[in-house]
Short mmCIF file of C-alpha atoms in Angstrom, two decimals:
data_model
loop_
_atom_site.label_atom_id
_atom_site.label_comp_id
_atom_site.label_asym_id
_atom_site.label_seq_id
_atom_site.Cartn_x
_atom_site.Cartn_y
_atom_site.Cartn_z
CA MET Q 1 -127.87 51.89 169.32
CA ALA Q 2 -129.05 50.51 172.62
CA LEU Q 3 -129.00 51.48 175.59
CA ALA Q 4 -128.35 51.20 179.02
CA LEU Q 5 -131.18 52.49 181.52
CA THR Q 6 -129.54 52.63 185.18
CA GLY Q 7 -132.84 53.42 187.09
CA CYS Q 8 -135.14 56.37 186.62
CA GLY Q 9 -133.72 59.67 186.29
CA GLY Q 10 -130.09 58.53 186.09
CA SER Q 11 -127.90 58.80 183.03
CA HIS Q 12 -127.67 57.18 179.98
CA LYS Q 13 -124.30 55.38 178.61
CA LYS Q 14 -123.39 53.70 175.35
CA LYS Q 15 -123.23 50.68 175.43
CA ALA Q 16 -119.90 49.66 174.03
CA ALA Q 17 -120.00 47.85 170.48
CA PRO Q 18 -119.05 44.28 170.18
CA SER Q 19 -115.24 43.66 168.21
CA PRO Q 20 -116.27 42.48 165.37
CA SER Q 21 -115.76 37.92 164.92
CA THR Q 22 -112.71 37.14 162.69
CA PRO Q 23 -113.98 34.65 160.60
CA THR Q 24 -112.52 31.18 160.11
CA THR Q 25 -111.44 28.71 157.97
CA THR Q 26 -110.56 24.90 157.86
CA PRO Q 27 -108.35 24.31 155.44
CA SER Q 28 -109.58 21.31 153.25
CA SER Q 29 -107.06 18.34 152.80
CA PRO Q 30 -104.99 17.78 149.53
CA PRO Q 31 -106.43 14.51 147.04
CA PRO Q 32 -104.99 11.65 147.69
CA THR Q 33 -102.55 10.25 145.72
CA TYR Q 34 -102.82 6.52 145.34
CA SER Q 35 -99.54 4.52 144.80
CA ALA Q 36 -99.72 1.26 142.37
CA ASP Q 37 -100.26 -1.07 145.83
CA GLN Q 38 -102.74 0.51 146.97
CA VAL Q 39 -104.87 0.48 143.95
CA LYS Q 40 -104.25 -3.17 144.02
CA ALA Q 41 -105.25 -3.58 147.72
CA ALA Q 42 -108.42 -1.76 147.00
CA LEU Q 43 -109.45 -3.94 144.30
CA LEU Q 44 -113.35 -6.03 145.56
CA ALA Q 45 -113.15 -9.71 146.36
CA PRO Q 46 -115.38 -11.55 143.28
CA ALA Q 47 -117.38 -11.90 146.69
CA ASP Q 48 -117.45 -8.37 147.44
CA ILE Q 49 -118.64 -8.02 144.09
CA LYS Q 50 -122.10 -10.68 143.91
CA LYS Q 51 -122.16 -14.05 145.50
CA GLY Q 52 -121.62 -16.82 142.62
CA ILE Q 53 -119.66 -15.07 140.48
CA HIS Q 54 -115.87 -15.82 139.58
CA GLN Q 55 -113.84 -13.22 137.23
CA ILE Q 56 -112.62 -14.51 133.57
CA LYS Q 57 -110.54 -13.23 131.58
CA VAL Q 58 -111.72 -9.82 129.51
CA VAL Q 59 -113.39 -10.40 127.00
CA LEU Q 60 -115.74 -7.24 126.58
CA ASP Q 61 -114.73 -5.43 123.57
CA PRO Q 62 -113.77 -1.89 124.87
CA LEU Q 63 -111.59 -3.61 127.77
CA LYS Q 64 -109.90 -6.04 125.41
CA PHE Q 65 -108.92 -2.71 123.86
CA ASP Q 66 -107.48 -0.68 127.35
CA LYS Q 67 -111.39 1.09 126.82
CA VAL Q 68 -114.15 2.26 129.11
CA PRO Q 69 -117.69 0.75 128.67
CA ILE Q 70 -119.79 2.98 127.46
CA CYS Q 71 -122.86 3.36 126.27
CA SER Q 72 -124.52 0.64 123.05
CA LEU Q 73 -121.33 -1.12 123.05
CA THR Q 74 -119.41 0.70 122.82
CA GLY Q 75 -116.05 1.95 124.59
CA PHE Q 76 -113.96 5.57 125.15
CA LYS Q 77 -110.06 5.59 125.19
CA MET Q 78 -108.57 7.61 128.29
CA PRO Q 79 -106.43 9.91 127.93
CA GLY Q 80 -102.90 10.20 128.29
CA SER Q 81 -100.35 7.29 129.91
CA PRO Q 82 -102.50 5.70 132.62
CA GLN Q 83 -101.03 2.94 134.88
CA LEU Q 84 -104.57 0.84 133.97
CA THR Q 85 -106.30 -2.23 135.57
CA THR Q 86 -109.29 -4.22 134.09
CA ARG Q 87 -111.61 -7.21 134.98
CA GLN Q 88 -114.54 -8.62 134.59
CA PHE Q 89 -116.60 -10.87 136.54
CA VAL Q 90 -119.50 -13.46 135.70
CA ASN Q 91 -121.48 -15.92 136.60
CA ASP Q 92 -123.23 -19.41 135.25
CA THR Q 93 -126.65 -19.04 135.66
CA LEU Q 94 -129.05 -18.01 132.93
CA GLY Q 95 -132.07 -16.35 132.52
CA ALA Q 96 -132.60 -12.97 135.11
CA GLU Q 97 -130.04 -13.74 137.11
CA GLN Q 98 -127.19 -13.93 134.60
CA PHE Q 99 -125.42 -11.28 135.79
CA GLN Q 100 -121.78 -9.70 134.27
CA TYR Q 101 -119.73 -7.31 136.20
CA ALA Q 102 -116.62 -5.48 134.22
CA GLN Q 103 -113.84 -2.45 135.47
CA LEU Q 104 -111.22 -0.22 134.58
CA ILE Q 105 -109.25 1.32 137.06
CA ALA Q 106 -107.00 4.83 135.43
CA ARG Q 107 -103.86 5.59 138.02
CA TYR Q 108 -102.16 8.23 137.08
CA ASP Q 109 -99.41 10.05 137.94
CA ASP Q 110 -101.00 13.26 138.80
CA THR Q 111 -104.58 14.75 140.06
CA ALA Q 112 -104.80 16.59 137.54
CA SER Q 113 -103.44 14.92 134.45
CA ALA Q 114 -106.93 11.82 135.97
CA THR Q 115 -109.29 15.34 136.91
CA SER Q 116 -108.98 16.15 132.96
CA ALA Q 117 -108.75 12.83 131.72
CA TYR Q 118 -112.16 11.85 134.17
CA SER Q 119 -113.96 15.07 132.37
CA ALA Q 120 -112.97 14.46 129.23
CA LEU Q 121 -114.91 11.16 129.80
CA ASN Q 122 -117.83 12.67 131.84
CA SER Q 123 -117.88 14.48 127.93
CA ALA Q 124 -118.39 11.57 125.85
CA ALA Q 125 -120.68 9.94 127.92
CA SER Q 126 -122.67 13.38 128.50
CA LYS Q 127 -123.16 12.84 124.90
CA CYS Q 128 -124.34 9.13 124.17
CA PRO Q 129 -127.53 9.68 121.55
CA LYS Q 130 -130.68 8.72 123.97
CA ARG Q 131 -131.63 6.23 121.89
CA ARG Q 132 -130.16 4.54 119.77
CA HIS Q 133 -130.70 1.49 117.78
CA ILE Q 134 -128.20 -1.29 117.19
CA PRO Q 135 -128.11 -3.73 113.94
CA PRO Q 136 -126.76 -7.21 115.09
CA LYS Q 137 -122.98 -8.20 115.42
CA LYS Q 138 -120.73 -11.23 114.43
CA VAL Q 139 -118.82 -11.75 117.11
CA THR Q 140 -116.86 -14.65 117.22
CA GLU Q 141 -118.09 -17.67 114.49
CA ASN Q 142 -120.59 -19.40 116.73
CA PHE Q 143 -121.91 -15.49 118.51
CA THR Q 144 -123.88 -12.77 117.04
CA ILE Q 145 -125.02 -10.47 119.43
CA PHE Q 146 -128.98 -9.75 118.14
CA SER Q 147 -130.44 -6.67 116.89
CA HIS Q 148 -131.51 -3.73 119.89
CA ASN Q 149 -132.54 -1.16 120.59
CA ASP Q 150 -130.74 1.17 123.24
CA THR Q 151 -132.20 4.02 125.65
CA TRP Q 152 -129.23 5.85 127.21
CA LYS Q 153 -129.25 8.58 130.69
CA VAL Q 154 -127.08 10.07 132.57
CA ALA Q 155 -127.03 12.39 136.07
CA ASP Q 156 -124.10 13.48 138.47
CA SER Q 157 -123.46 13.11 142.49
CA THR Q 158 -120.59 12.75 144.89
CA ILE Q 159 -120.12 9.26 146.09
CA GLN Q 160 -117.63 9.88 149.75
CA SER Q 161 -115.29 12.55 148.32
CA TRP Q 162 -115.83 11.43 145.03
CA THR Q 163 -116.74 13.08 141.76
CA HIS Q 164 -119.65 10.82 140.32
CA LEU Q 165 -121.28 10.34 136.61
CA GLN Q 166 -123.70 7.14 136.71
CA GLY Q 167 -125.10 6.24 133.00
CA THR Q 168 -128.39 3.90 133.07
CA GLU Q 169 -128.84 2.11 129.94
CA GLN Q 170 -131.59 -0.39 128.47
CA GLN Q 171 -130.73 -2.57 126.25
CA VAL Q 172 -133.98 -4.14 125.07
CA TYR Q 173 -133.40 -7.21 122.60
CA PRO Q 174 -136.21 -8.94 120.00
CA PRO Q 175 -138.52 -10.77 122.84
CA ASP Q 176 -138.70 -14.54 120.29
CA ALA Q 177 -134.93 -14.03 121.68
CA THR Q 178 -135.21 -14.70 125.21
CA LYS Q 179 -138.12 -14.87 127.79
CA PHE Q 180 -135.88 -12.32 129.76
CA ASN Q 181 -134.63 -9.49 127.10
CA VAL Q 182 -134.05 -6.39 128.68
CA TYR Q 183 -130.21 -5.87 129.56
CA ASN Q 184 -130.48 -3.39 132.58
CA VAL Q 185 -126.66 -2.10 132.64
CA PHE Q 186 -125.22 0.73 134.54
CA TYR Q 187 -121.99 2.31 134.52
CA ASP Q 188 -120.46 4.38 136.99
CA TYR Q 189 -116.97 6.64 136.94
CA ALA Q 190 -115.51 8.19 139.51
CA SER Q 191 -112.88 10.12 140.23
CA ARG Q 192 -111.00 11.53 143.65
CA GLY Q 193 -107.25 12.25 143.45
CA ASN Q 194 -104.65 11.02 140.44
CA VAL Q 195 -107.19 8.10 140.14
CA VAL Q 196 -110.40 7.10 136.94
CA ILE Q 197 -112.48 4.77 138.27
CA ALA Q 198 -114.98 2.90 135.54
CA THR Q 199 -117.10 0.10 136.03
CA MET Q 200 -119.73 -1.53 134.14
CA TYR Q 201 -122.93 -3.89 135.76
CA ALA Q 202 -125.28 -5.30 134.27
CA GLN Q 203 -128.36 -7.92 134.59
CA ARG Q 204 -130.88 -9.37 132.22
CA THR Q 205 -134.53 -8.60 133.50
CA ALA Q 206 -138.25 -9.81 131.65
CA PRO Q 207 -139.49 -6.72 129.99
CA LYS Q 208 -141.74 -5.73 132.36
CA ALA Q 209 -139.35 -6.45 135.36
CA SER Q 210 -138.70 -3.40 137.48
CA ALA Q 211 -134.21 -2.77 137.05
CA ALA Q 212 -134.86 -0.79 140.23
CA PRO Q 213 -133.19 -3.69 142.71
CA ILE Q 214 -130.29 -3.76 140.45
CA ALA Q 215 -130.13 -0.42 140.69
CA GLN Q 216 -129.52 -0.95 144.54
CA GLN Q 217 -127.03 -3.19 143.82
CA ALA Q 218 -125.02 -1.50 141.34
CA SER Q 219 -125.27 1.43 143.83
CA THR Q 220 -124.15 -0.05 146.65
CA VAL Q 221 -120.85 -2.42 144.62
CA ILE Q 222 -119.71 0.86 144.06
CA GLN Q 223 -119.66 2.62 146.82
CA LYS Q 224 -118.09 -0.03 148.04
CA GLN Q 225 -115.71 -0.28 146.04
CA LEU Q 226 -114.76 3.22 146.73
CA GLY Q 227 -114.90 2.84 150.12
CA LYS Q 228 -111.98 0.27 149.70
CA PHE Q 229 -109.62 3.24 148.90
CA GLY Q 230 -110.88 5.19 151.42
#
């Protein structure tokens, strides 16, 4: 107990104990509920994604079957009965500047359903093999995907109040198939309120070229997309 001295020979007086402060908490805002019109209004324009690209009919296998693209050209079926928006973009450039972007947005009736679906997607992506060999696959009469080796890793994070998981994949094709035989693919999965967003950003490089610039571009695009939702 602290003592107050009033002078030589004076009396000792006890200080009054301070009143305990009452902790204050700021109530958190409820998660947003996005309408179909809000989802449509929040979609990125092609120029927001990358200069020189255009939207095409969805041809990526997972998206054709209303599945989320995950590791090694596979897909994950979102649980429940969400309203889906699927889009795909490419450019007409070959070589190192060849580009592909795909997107699936699942809008649920409520936050609980979206949260549960995102958890299932996160689990599926986290269970992908870290290394996998993919045999050749004939897609059409005139188009075959060459055999290749994939490496995969995932990392959790938070972006702008969105729960987020990123999958990073390198698909390495035979060097005699093409000079730019490494596909650097970045998968971003995010959830907030009643919406789950899944995107795939892919670009080619030469074997020893750094993928860091592509990773930065992919990060910029997902932040733009999430920012459009507010």
